[in-house]
Amino acid sequence: MAGNSEQKASQIDWAAFMPGLALDAVIFGYHNGQLKILLLEYKNTPLFALPGGFIQQDEDLNNAAKRVLHERTALSNIYLEQFYVFGDLSRHNASQLKQIIVANGHFIDDSHWLLQRFISVGYYALIDFTKAIPTPDAISDSCQWFDITNLPPVMLEDHQEIIRKALETLQTDLDRKLIGFNLLPETFTMGDLQGLYETILGKPLLRPAFQRKMLSLGILERIAKKQTGMAHKAPYLYKFIGG
Amino acid sequence: MAGNSEQKASQIDWAAFMPGLALDAVIFGYHNGQLKILLLEYKNTPLFALPGGFIQQDEDLNNAAKRVLHERTALSNIYLEQFYVFGDLSRHNASQLKQIIVANGHFIDDSHWLLQRFISVGYYALIDFTKAIPTPDAISDSCQWFDITNLPPVMLEDHQEIIRKALETLQTDLDRKLIGFNLLPETFTMGDLQGLYETILGKPLLRPAFQRKMLSLGILERIAKKQTGMAHKAPYLYKFIGG
DNA sequence: CCAAAAGTGTTAAAGCTACACCCATGC
DNA sequence: GCATGGGTGTAGCTTTAACACTTTTGG
């Protein structure tokens, strides 16, 4: 849950949103052999949080998620999946929310639904790190990539748990569906792809087996014969062919 | 979405619930080689619907689902999973909802959230058919089992789609997690278990392979040596041992 | 020529498929 | 005995795992 409007809180038409309901997005990217996610840093607080937002009364839930993703990354056509709804009472932390609002110089009545208990739909997204343009929202100082193994210690509400569950879902989805390619640029080497799998699954894989398995799926097309530069045999470039 | 209170609509304290949010439960049972689900039939209408309910302001989302399941089946400790959140605007059908309310002799203001757009969390449950006591709610005439291959043609809103997606999820979960046993009594034969798998997956399985695979998992304990009665070799009884 | 990384070959183990076969029981 | 359903054995195929080997390129 995070502010999703570019306006000041006092100008927001809260009635345009569904009360008590939010969505949080765990946006994965892959760079330099690290799996990363996007986090916002709230103004004047030491709090980090997942990008999120509210659902407009006249908006499909999944479209609200797409909108949030576009606002934070400037990307469209993103791979996006619901993975869990977080609806425990214990995740509610009114004082933390109030701290954020106050730190932004706004006031809100204690009875407002924004300070009450929330139910939040968790989404995870896979994007091409090189194409995203991280963009903070109105109540945040920054929107930055964090290595999944090195997250800030203090996070909003249960966002640590949401991230954990998102990663768990990504790990089990990775070899059931063919989604890994969404984290890479259009063209990539087999080494890139293997590194991605190893990073997500957290274990080394054998190169010959990995190569054969990927090629046997028939979803990779070998593009250029060679790449440039290094002190060893140049790898082939591949691209994903939807299929 | 369905009425979940035992009171008359006019007596219900609507403020006790989270507005715009509901849950729907696809409750699976297995009997006589058929996969079945529980459906409610609304009073004075030809409409069938999934059991469902609202989330109380002071209630965990998952506990609300457990409560609904207990109200409709008299069972506790049910196997229960979230599988999708249905949040499209197109699922909204105000006239259908109003029809149900009117058919129950109640009145409600058109601006009430009950007649507005809803977001619904889909759950599926696996229960022992022989133990459930189907119980209608206050606005329903009946709560009955329906063969999944022979559902009523007219159902509330997008409940057909919810059921389709629940079945799809059950099929993919069936051999990823060890959940089939939740649909059978404590003891069962290998034939029962195979029939269950065949019914859910919609295809025949080879007996030797199935038997070996199940036994190799180490989650079945062979109980009684024999069963009684039929014109052939008596099968062993097995029970599930949580691993 | 050597180190490093890419890619292919090869063999053994493991798993799955399909069918054949034996067991127990009621008619 | 024979039909019926339960349970085991086994041969053949496919998949996976592990390692050896060749290829390319900069130093």
Coordinates of C-alpha atoms (C1' of nucleotides) in Angstrom, one line a residue:
Chain A
M1 CA 0.0 0.0 0.0
A2 CA 1.4 3.4 -1.0
G3 CA 0.2 6.7 -2.2
N4 CA -0.6 6.4 -5.9
S5 CA -1.6 9.8 -6.8
E6 CA 0.5 12.7 -8.0
Q7 CA -1.7 15.1 -6.1
K8 CA -1.4 16.3 -2.5
A9 CA -3.3 14.2 0.0
S10 CA -5.6 17.0 0.8
Q11 CA -6.6 17.3 -2.9
I12 CA -7.3 13.6 -3.4
D13 CA -10.8 12.5 -4.0
W14 CA -10.8 9.5 -1.7
A15 CA -14.4 8.6 -2.6
A16 CA -13.1 7.7 -6.1
F17 CA -11.3 4.7 -4.6
M18 CA -12.6 1.4 -3.1
P19 CA -12.2 1.8 0.7
G20 CA -10.2 -0.7 2.7
L21 CA -8.7 -2.3 -0.4
A22 CA -5.2 -1.8 -1.9
L23 CA -2.7 -3.6 -4.0
D24 CA 1.0 -4.1 -3.6
A25 CA 3.4 -4.8 -6.4
V26 CA 6.7 -6.7 -6.1
I27 CA 8.5 -5.6 -9.3
F28 CA 11.4 -7.9 -10.1
G29 CA 14.3 -7.0 -12.3
Y30 CA 17.6 -8.7 -13.0
H31 CA 20.9 -7.0 -13.4
N32 CA 24.6 -8.0 -12.9
G33 CA 23.6 -11.4 -11.6
Q34 CA 21.4 -10.0 -8.9
L35 CA 17.6 -10.3 -8.6
K36 CA 16.3 -6.9 -7.6
I37 CA 13.0 -5.3 -6.6
L38 CA 11.7 -1.7 -6.7
L39 CA 11.1 0.0 -3.3
L40 CA 9.9 3.5 -2.5
E41 CA 11.4 5.6 0.3
Y42 CA 8.8 7.7 2.0
K43 CA 9.6 11.4 2.5
N44 CA 11.0 12.4 5.9
T45 CA 10.7 8.9 7.3
P46 CA 13.2 6.0 7.4
L47 CA 10.5 3.8 5.9
F48 CA 10.7 1.8 2.7
A49 CA 7.7 0.2 1.0
L50 CA 6.6 -1.7 -2.0
P51 CA 5.0 0.3 -4.8
G52 CA 1.2 0.1 -4.5
G53 CA -2.0 1.8 -4.9
F54 CA -5.7 1.9 -4.6
I55 CA -8.4 0.7 -6.9
Q56 CA -10.6 3.2 -8.5
Q57 CA -14.3 2.6 -8.3
D58 CA -14.6 2.5 -12.0
E59 CA -11.5 0.4 -12.7
D60 CA -10.8 -3.3 -13.1
L61 CA -8.6 -4.6 -10.4
N62 CA -6.0 -5.9 -12.8
N63 CA -6.0 -2.6 -14.6
A64 CA -5.3 -0.8 -11.4
A65 CA -2.2 -3.0 -11.0
K66 CA -1.1 -2.2 -14.6
R67 CA -1.6 1.5 -13.9
V68 CA 0.6 1.3 -10.8
L69 CA 3.3 -0.5 -12.7
H70 CA 3.2 2.0 -15.4
E71 CA 3.4 4.9 -13.0
R72 CA 6.4 3.4 -11.3
T73 CA 8.4 2.1 -14.3
A74 CA 7.0 3.9 -17.4
L75 CA 6.5 0.4 -18.9
S76 CA 3.4 -1.1 -20.5
N77 CA 2.7 -4.7 -21.4
I78 CA 4.3 -6.0 -18.3
Y79 CA 4.2 -9.6 -17.1
L80 CA 2.0 -9.5 -14.1
E81 CA 0.5 -12.1 -11.7
Q82 CA -1.7 -12.0 -8.6
F83 CA -0.1 -14.3 -6.0
Y84 CA -1.9 -13.8 -2.7
V85 CA -4.3 -11.6 -0.8
F86 CA -3.0 -10.3 2.5
G87 CA -5.9 -9.8 4.8
D88 CA -4.9 -10.4 8.4
L89 CA -5.8 -7.8 11.0
S90 CA -2.3 -8.0 12.4
R91 CA -0.8 -6.3 9.3
H92 CA -2.6 -3.1 10.2
N93 CA -0.3 -0.4 11.6
A94 CA -2.1 2.9 12.0
S95 CA 0.7 4.8 13.7
Q96 CA 3.1 3.9 10.8
L97 CA 0.5 5.2 8.3
K98 CA -0.1 8.3 10.2
Q99 CA 3.6 8.9 10.5
I100 CA 3.9 8.9 6.7
I101 CA 0.9 11.2 6.2
V102 CA 2.2 13.7 8.9
A103 CA 5.7 13.6 7.4
N104 CA 4.2 14.7 4.1
G105 CA 2.6 17.7 5.8
H106 CA -1.0 16.5 5.6
F107 CA -3.8 15.8 8.0
I108 CA -6.4 13.2 8.0
D109 CA -9.2 12.3 10.3
D110 CA -8.4 9.2 12.5
S111 CA -11.7 7.6 11.4
H112 CA -10.8 7.8 7.7
W113 CA -10.5 4.4 6.1
L114 CA -7.0 5.2 5.1
L115 CA -6.0 4.7 8.7
Q116 CA -8.2 1.7 9.2
R117 CA -7.5 -1.9 8.5
F118 CA -6.6 -2.8 4.9
I119 CA -6.8 -5.8 2.6
S120 CA -4.2 -5.9 0.0
V121 CA -3.9 -7.9 -3.2
G122 CA -0.3 -8.9 -3.9
Y123 CA 1.0 -8.9 -7.5
Y124 CA 4.4 -9.7 -8.8
A125 CA 5.8 -8.3 -12.0
L126 CA 8.8 -9.3 -14.2
I127 CA 10.4 -6.5 -16.2
D128 CA 13.4 -5.8 -18.3
F129 CA 15.7 -3.9 -15.9
T130 CA 17.3 -2.0 -18.7
K131 CA 14.0 -0.5 -19.9
A132 CA 12.4 0.5 -16.6
I133 CA 12.5 4.1 -15.5
P134 CA 11.9 4.0 -11.7
T135 CA 9.7 6.9 -10.7
P136 CA 8.8 7.9 -7.1
D137 CA 5.2 8.8 -6.3
A138 CA 4.1 12.0 -4.6
I139 CA 4.8 11.0 -1.1
S140 CA 8.2 9.3 -1.8
D141 CA 11.7 10.7 -2.1
S142 CA 13.0 7.8 -4.3
C143 CA 12.1 4.7 -6.2
Q144 CA 15.1 2.5 -6.3
W145 CA 16.3 -1.0 -7.0
F146 CA 17.3 -3.2 -4.1
D147 CA 19.1 -6.5 -4.3
I148 CA 16.6 -9.1 -2.9
T149 CA 19.3 -10.4 -0.6
N150 CA 20.0 -7.0 0.8
L151 CA 16.8 -5.2 1.6
P152 CA 16.3 -2.3 4.0
P153 CA 15.8 -3.5 7.6
V154 CA 12.7 -1.4 8.3
M155 CA 9.8 -1.8 5.9
L156 CA 6.2 -0.8 6.0
E157 CA 3.7 -3.1 7.7
D158 CA 4.1 -6.7 6.4
H159 CA 6.0 -5.8 3.2
Q160 CA 8.8 -8.1 4.2
E161 CA 6.4 -11.0 4.3
I162 CA 4.8 -10.0 0.9
I163 CA 8.2 -9.9 -0.7
R164 CA 9.1 -13.3 0.8
K165 CA 5.9 -14.8 -0.6
A166 CA 6.4 -13.2 -4.0
L167 CA 9.8 -14.7 -4.3
E168 CA 8.5 -18.1 -3.2
T169 CA 5.8 -17.9 -5.9
L170 CA 8.3 -16.8 -8.5
Q171 CA 10.6 -19.8 -7.7
T172 CA 7.8 -22.3 -8.1
D173 CA 6.4 -20.6 -11.2
L174 CA 9.8 -20.4 -12.9
D175 CA 9.9 -23.9 -14.2
R176 CA 6.2 -24.5 -14.5
K177 CA 5.6 -21.5 -16.8
L178 CA 8.1 -20.0 -19.2
I179 CA 8.4 -16.6 -17.7
G180 CA 12.1 -16.1 -17.1
F181 CA 12.6 -14.3 -20.4
N182 CA 10.5 -11.4 -19.1
L183 CA 13.4 -10.4 -16.9
L184 CA 16.0 -10.3 -19.7
P185 CA 16.4 -8.0 -22.8
E186 CA 15.2 -9.2 -26.1
T187 CA 18.4 -11.0 -26.8
F188 CA 20.6 -12.8 -24.3
T189 CA 23.2 -15.5 -24.1
M190 CA 22.5 -18.9 -22.6
G191 CA 24.9 -17.9 -19.8
D192 CA 22.7 -14.9 -19.0
L193 CA 19.6 -17.2 -18.8
Q194 CA 21.3 -19.7 -16.7
G195 CA 22.6 -17.1 -14.3
L196 CA 19.0 -15.8 -14.0
Y197 CA 17.7 -19.2 -13.1
E198 CA 20.6 -19.8 -10.7
T199 CA 20.0 -16.5 -9.0
I200 CA 16.2 -17.0 -8.6
L201 CA 16.4 -20.6 -7.5
G202 CA 19.5 -20.0 -5.3
K203 CA 21.4 -23.0 -6.5
P204 CA 24.0 -23.8 -9.2
L205 CA 22.8 -25.6 -12.3
L206 CA 24.8 -27.8 -14.7
R207 CA 25.4 -26.1 -18.0
P208 CA 25.0 -29.0 -20.4
A209 CA 21.7 -30.0 -18.8
F210 CA 20.4 -26.5 -18.7
Q211 CA 21.3 -25.8 -22.3
R212 CA 19.7 -28.9 -23.6
K213 CA 16.5 -28.4 -21.5
M214 CA 16.0 -24.9 -22.7
L215 CA 16.7 -25.7 -26.4
S216 CA 14.4 -28.7 -26.2
L217 CA 11.5 -26.5 -25.2
G218 CA 11.6 -25.0 -28.7
I219 CA 11.0 -21.5 -27.5
L220 CA 14.5 -20.1 -28.2
E221 CA 15.7 -18.9 -31.5
R222 CA 19.4 -18.6 -32.1
I223 CA 20.0 -15.1 -33.6
A224 CA 23.4 -13.8 -34.2
K225 CA 26.3 -16.2 -34.5
K226 CA 28.6 -14.3 -32.2
Q227 CA 29.0 -11.5 -29.7
T228 CA 32.0 -9.3 -29.2
G229 CA 34.9 -8.7 -27.0
M230 CA 36.0 -11.2 -24.3
A231 CA 38.9 -13.5 -24.0
H232 CA 37.1 -16.7 -24.8
K233 CA 34.7 -18.2 -27.3
A234 CA 31.9 -15.8 -28.2
P235 CA 28.5 -17.1 -27.2
Y236 CA 25.4 -17.2 -29.4
L237 CA 22.6 -14.8 -28.8
Y238 CA 19.1 -16.1 -28.4
K239 CA 15.7 -14.5 -28.3
F240 CA 12.4 -15.8 -27.0
I241 CA 9.8 -16.9 -29.5
G242 CA 6.3 -16.9 -28.1
G243 CA 4.8 -20.1 -28.7
Chain B
M1 CA -21.0 -13.4 -3.1
A2 CA -24.0 -14.5 -1.1
G3 CA -25.8 -13.5 2.1
N4 CA -23.8 -14.9 5.0
S5 CA -25.9 -13.8 7.9
E6 CA -28.7 -15.7 9.6
Q7 CA -30.6 -12.4 10.1
K8 CA -33.0 -10.6 7.9
A9 CA -31.3 -8.0 5.6
S10 CA -33.0 -5.2 7.4
Q11 CA -31.5 -6.2 10.7
I12 CA -28.0 -6.7 9.4
D13 CA -25.4 -4.2 10.6
W14 CA -23.8 -3.5 7.3
A15 CA -21.2 -1.3 8.8
A16 CA -19.7 -4.3 10.5
F17 CA -18.4 -5.6 7.1
M18 CA -15.8 -4.3 4.8
P19 CA -17.7 -2.6 1.9
G20 CA -17.1 -3.6 -1.7
L21 CA -15.4 -6.8 -0.7
A22 CA -16.6 -10.4 -0.6
L23 CA -15.4 -13.9 -0.8
D24 CA -16.7 -16.9 -2.8
A25 CA -16.0 -20.5 -1.9
V26 CA -15.8 -23.4 -4.4
I27 CA -16.3 -26.3 -2.1
F28 CA -15.3 -29.6 -3.7
G29 CA -16.5 -33.0 -2.6
Y30 CA -16.1 -36.5 -4.2
H31 CA -18.8 -39.1 -4.2
N32 CA -19.6 -42.1 -6.4
G33 CA -16.8 -41.2 -8.9
Q34 CA -18.1 -37.7 -9.3
L35 CA -16.5 -34.4 -8.4
K36 CA -19.1 -32.2 -6.8
I37 CA -19.4 -28.6 -5.6
L38 CA -21.9 -27.0 -3.2
L39 CA -24.3 -24.4 -4.6
L40 CA -27.0 -22.3 -3.0
E41 CA -30.4 -21.7 -4.6
Y42 CA -31.8 -18.3 -3.8
K43 CA -35.3 -18.0 -2.5
N44 CA -38.0 -17.2 -5.1
T45 CA -35.5 -16.9 -7.9
P46 CA -34.1 -19.4 -10.4
L47 CA -30.6 -18.3 -9.4
F48 CA -27.8 -20.6 -8.1
A49 CA -24.7 -19.3 -6.6
L50 CA -21.5 -20.2 -4.8
P51 CA -21.4 -20.0 -1.0
G52 CA -19.9 -16.8 -0.1
G53 CA -19.9 -14.0 2.4
F54 CA -18.5 -10.7 3.6
I55 CA -15.5 -9.9 5.7
Q56 CA -16.1 -8.4 9.1
Q57 CA -14.1 -5.3 10.0
D58 CA -12.5 -7.2 12.9
E59 CA -11.9 -10.5 11.1
D60 CA -8.9 -11.9 9.3
L61 CA -9.7 -12.6 5.6
N62 CA -8.8 -16.2 5.9
N63 CA -10.9 -16.6 9.0
A64 CA -13.9 -15.2 7.2
A65 CA -13.4 -17.9 4.6
K66 CA -13.2 -20.5 7.4
R67 CA -16.4 -19.1 9.0
V68 CA -18.3 -19.3 5.7
L69 CA -17.2 -22.9 5.2
H70 CA -18.2 -23.8 8.7
E71 CA -21.6 -22.2 8.2
R72 CA -22.3 -24.1 5.0
T73 CA -20.8 -27.5 5.9
A74 CA -20.6 -27.7 9.7
L75 CA -17.0 -28.7 9.3
S76 CA -13.8 -27.2 10.8
N77 CA -10.2 -27.7 9.9
I78 CA -10.9 -27.7 6.2
Y79 CA -8.3 -27.6 3.5
L80 CA -8.6 -24.2 2.0
E81 CA -6.7 -22.1 -0.6
Q82 CA -7.0 -18.7 -2.1
F83 CA -6.8 -19.0 -5.9
Y84 CA -7.7 -15.7 -7.5
V85 CA -9.2 -12.3 -6.9
F86 CA -12.1 -11.4 -9.2
G87 CA -12.1 -7.7 -9.7
D88 CA -13.4 -6.8 -13.1
L89 CA -16.1 -4.2 -13.4
S90 CA -17.9 -6.4 -15.8
R91 CA -18.8 -9.0 -13.2
H92 CA -21.1 -6.5 -11.5
N93 CA -24.8 -7.2 -12.0
A94 CA -26.9 -4.8 -9.9
S95 CA -30.2 -5.9 -11.2
Q96 CA -29.5 -9.5 -10.4
L97 CA -28.5 -8.6 -6.9
K98 CA -31.6 -6.4 -6.4
Q99 CA -33.7 -9.3 -7.7
I100 CA -32.4 -11.5 -4.9
I101 CA -33.0 -8.9 -2.2
V102 CA -36.5 -8.1 -3.4
A103 CA -37.3 -11.8 -3.7
N104 CA -36.5 -12.0 0.0
G105 CA -38.9 -9.3 0.9
H106 CA -36.3 -6.7 1.7
F107 CA -35.5 -3.2 0.5
I108 CA -32.2 -1.5 0.2
D109 CA -31.2 1.9 -1.1
D110 CA -29.8 1.8 -4.7
S111 CA -26.7 3.7 -3.4
H112 CA -25.9 1.0 -0.9
W113 CA -22.5 -0.7 -1.5
L114 CA -24.3 -4.0 -1.6
L115 CA -25.6 -3.0 -5.0
Q116 CA -22.3 -1.5 -6.2
R117 CA -19.4 -3.1 -7.8
F118 CA -17.7 -5.9 -5.8
I119 CA -14.2 -7.4 -5.6
S120 CA -14.3 -11.0 -4.6
V121 CA -11.6 -13.3 -3.3
G122 CA -11.9 -16.8 -4.6
Y123 CA -11.2 -19.7 -2.3
Y124 CA -11.4 -23.4 -3.0
A125 CA -11.9 -26.0 -0.4
L126 CA -11.5 -29.8 -0.3
I127 CA -13.8 -31.7 2.1
D128 CA -14.9 -35.2 3.0
F129 CA -18.2 -35.6 1.3
T130 CA -19.4 -38.0 3.9
K131 CA -18.9 -35.6 6.7
A132 CA -20.3 -32.4 5.4
I133 CA -23.8 -31.2 6.4
P134 CA -24.9 -28.8 3.6
T135 CA -26.7 -25.9 5.2
P136 CA -28.5 -23.1 3.3
D137 CA -28.1 -19.5 4.5
A138 CA -30.9 -17.1 5.4
I139 CA -31.7 -16.1 1.8
S140 CA -31.5 -19.5 0.2
D141 CA -33.9 -22.4 -0.1
S142 CA -31.2 -25.0 -0.4
C143 CA -27.6 -25.9 -0.3
Q144 CA -26.9 -28.9 -2.5
W145 CA -24.2 -30.8 -4.2
F146 CA -23.9 -30.5 -8.0
D147 CA -21.8 -32.7 -10.2
I148 CA -19.1 -30.4 -11.7
T149 CA -20.0 -31.7 -15.2
N150 CA -23.7 -30.9 -14.7
L151 CA -24.1 -27.5 -13.2
P152 CA -27.2 -25.3 -13.4
P153 CA -27.3 -23.2 -16.5
V154 CA -28.1 -19.9 -14.8
M155 CA -25.7 -18.8 -12.1
L156 CA -25.1 -15.5 -10.3
E157 CA -22.7 -13.1 -11.9
D158 CA -19.4 -14.7 -13.0
H159 CA -19.8 -17.7 -10.7
Q160 CA -19.4 -20.0 -13.7
E161 CA -16.1 -18.5 -14.4
I162 CA -15.0 -18.7 -10.8
I163 CA -15.8 -22.4 -10.8
R164 CA -13.9 -22.9 -14.0
K165 CA -10.8 -21.2 -12.6
A166 CA -11.1 -23.1 -9.3
L167 CA -11.2 -26.5 -11.2
E168 CA -8.2 -25.4 -13.3
T169 CA -6.3 -24.5 -10.1
L170 CA -7.2 -27.8 -8.5
Q171 CA -6.0 -29.7 -11.5
T172 CA -2.6 -28.1 -11.5
D173 CA -2.3 -28.2 -7.7
L174 CA -3.2 -31.9 -7.5
D175 CA 0.2 -33.4 -8.4
R176 CA 2.3 -30.5 -7.1
K177 CA 0.9 -30.7 -3.6
L178 CA -0.4 -33.7 -1.8
I179 CA -4.0 -32.6 -1.4
G180 CA -6.2 -35.3 -2.9
F181 CA -6.6 -37.1 0.4
N182 CA -8.7 -34.2 1.7
L183 CA -11.5 -35.3 -0.6
L184 CA -11.6 -38.9 0.8
P185 CA -12.5 -40.4 4.1
E186 CA -9.7 -41.4 6.5
T187 CA -9.3 -44.8 4.9
F188 CA -9.6 -45.6 1.2
T189 CA -8.5 -48.0 -1.4
M190 CA -6.0 -47.3 -4.1
G191 CA -8.8 -47.6 -6.5
D192 CA -10.7 -44.9 -4.8
L193 CA -7.7 -42.6 -4.9
Q194 CA -7.0 -43.4 -8.6
G195 CA -10.7 -42.7 -9.4
L196 CA -10.4 -39.4 -7.7
Y197 CA -7.3 -38.4 -9.7
E198 CA -8.9 -39.6 -12.9
T199 CA -12.1 -37.6 -12.2
I200 CA -10.3 -34.4 -11.4
L201 CA -7.8 -34.6 -14.2
G202 CA -10.4 -35.9 -16.7
K203 CA -8.2 -38.7 -18.1
P204 CA -7.6 -42.4 -17.3
L205 CA -4.4 -43.3 -15.5
L206 CA -2.5 -46.6 -15.6
R207 CA -2.9 -48.5 -12.4
P208 CA 0.6 -49.9 -11.9
A209 CA 2.2 -46.5 -12.5
F210 CA -0.3 -44.8 -10.2
Q211 CA 0.1 -47.3 -7.4
R212 CA 3.9 -47.2 -7.5
K213 CA 4.0 -43.4 -7.6
M214 CA 1.7 -43.0 -4.7
L215 CA 3.5 -45.6 -2.6
S216 CA 6.9 -44.1 -3.4
L217 CA 5.8 -40.8 -1.9
G218 CA 5.9 -42.4 1.5
I219 CA 2.7 -40.7 2.6
L220 CA 0.4 -43.7 2.6
E221 CA 0.1 -46.2 5.3
R222 CA -1.4 -49.6 4.6
I223 CA -4.0 -50.2 7.3
A224 CA -6.3 -53.2 7.2
K225 CA -5.2 -56.2 5.2
K226 CA -8.5 -56.6 3.5
Q227 CA -12.0 -55.2 2.9
T228 CA -15.2 -57.2 2.5
G229 CA -17.8 -58.3 0.1
M230 CA -17.2 -58.2 -3.7
A231 CA -16.5 -60.8 -6.3
H232 CA -12.8 -60.2 -6.5
K233 CA -9.7 -59.9 -4.5
A234 CA -10.2 -57.6 -1.5
P235 CA -8.2 -54.4 -1.8
Y236 CA -6.0 -53.0 0.9
L237 CA -7.1 -49.9 2.8
Y238 CA -4.8 -47.0 3.1
K239 CA -4.7 -43.9 5.2
F240 CA -2.8 -40.7 4.7
I241 CA 0.1 -40.0 7.0
G242 CA 1.1 -36.3 7.2
G243 CA 4.7 -36.2 6.2
Chain C
dC1 C1' 50.3 -21.9 -25.9
dC2 C1' 47.5 -21.2 -22.2
dA3 C1' 43.4 -19.7 -19.6
dA4 C1' 38.6 -19.0 -19.7
dA5 C1' 34.1 -19.5 -21.2
dA6 C1' 30.9 -21.7 -24.8
dG7 C1' 29.1 -25.5 -26.6
dT8 C1' 28.6 -30.7 -27.8
dG9 C1' 29.1 -35.8 -26.8
dT10 C1' 28.8 -39.7 -24.0
dT11 C1' 27.6 -42.8 -20.5
dA12 C1' 25.1 -44.3 -16.4
dA13 C1' 21.4 -43.8 -13.3
dA14 C1' 16.7 -42.8 -12.6
dG15 C1' 12.0 -42.4 -14.0
dC16 C1' 8.0 -43.5 -16.7
dT17 C1' 5.1 -46.4 -20.1
dA18 C1' 3.0 -50.3 -21.4
dC19 C1' 1.9 -54.6 -21.0
dA20 C1' 2.1 -59.3 -19.0
dC21 C1' 1.2 -61.9 -15.2
dC22 C1' -0.4 -63.7 -10.5
dC23 C1' -3.9 -63.3 -6.5
dA24 C1' -8.3 -63.6 -4.3
dT25 C1' -13.2 -64.0 -4.4
dG26 C1' -18.2 -64.7 -5.8
dC27 C1' -21.0 -66.8 -9.1
Chain D
dG1 C1' -13.6 -72.5 -13.9
dC2 C1' -14.1 -68.0 -15.1
dA3 C1' -15.0 -63.2 -14.8
dT4 C1' -13.6 -59.3 -12.1
dG5 C1' -10.9 -56.2 -9.9
dG6 C1' -6.4 -55.9 -6.8
dG7 C1' -1.6 -56.0 -6.9
dT8 C1' 3.3 -57.0 -8.6
dG9 C1' 7.1 -57.8 -12.3
dT10 C1' 9.5 -56.6 -16.2
dA11 C1' 11.2 -54.9 -20.7
dG12 C1' 11.9 -50.7 -23.3
dC13 C1' 11.9 -46.0 -23.8
dT14 C1' 12.7 -41.3 -22.2
dT15 C1' 14.6 -38.1 -19.2
dT16 C1' 18.2 -36.4 -16.0
dA17 C1' 22.9 -36.2 -14.0
dA18 C1' 27.7 -36.1 -14.3
dC19 C1' 31.6 -35.6 -16.6
dA20 C1' 34.8 -35.5 -20.6
dC21 C1' 35.9 -33.2 -24.6
dT22 C1' 36.3 -29.7 -28.4
dT23 C1' 36.0 -24.8 -29.9
dT24 C1' 37.1 -19.9 -29.8
dT25 C1' 39.5 -15.9 -28.5
dG26 C1' 42.6 -12.5 -25.9
dG27 C1' 46.7 -12.4 -23.6

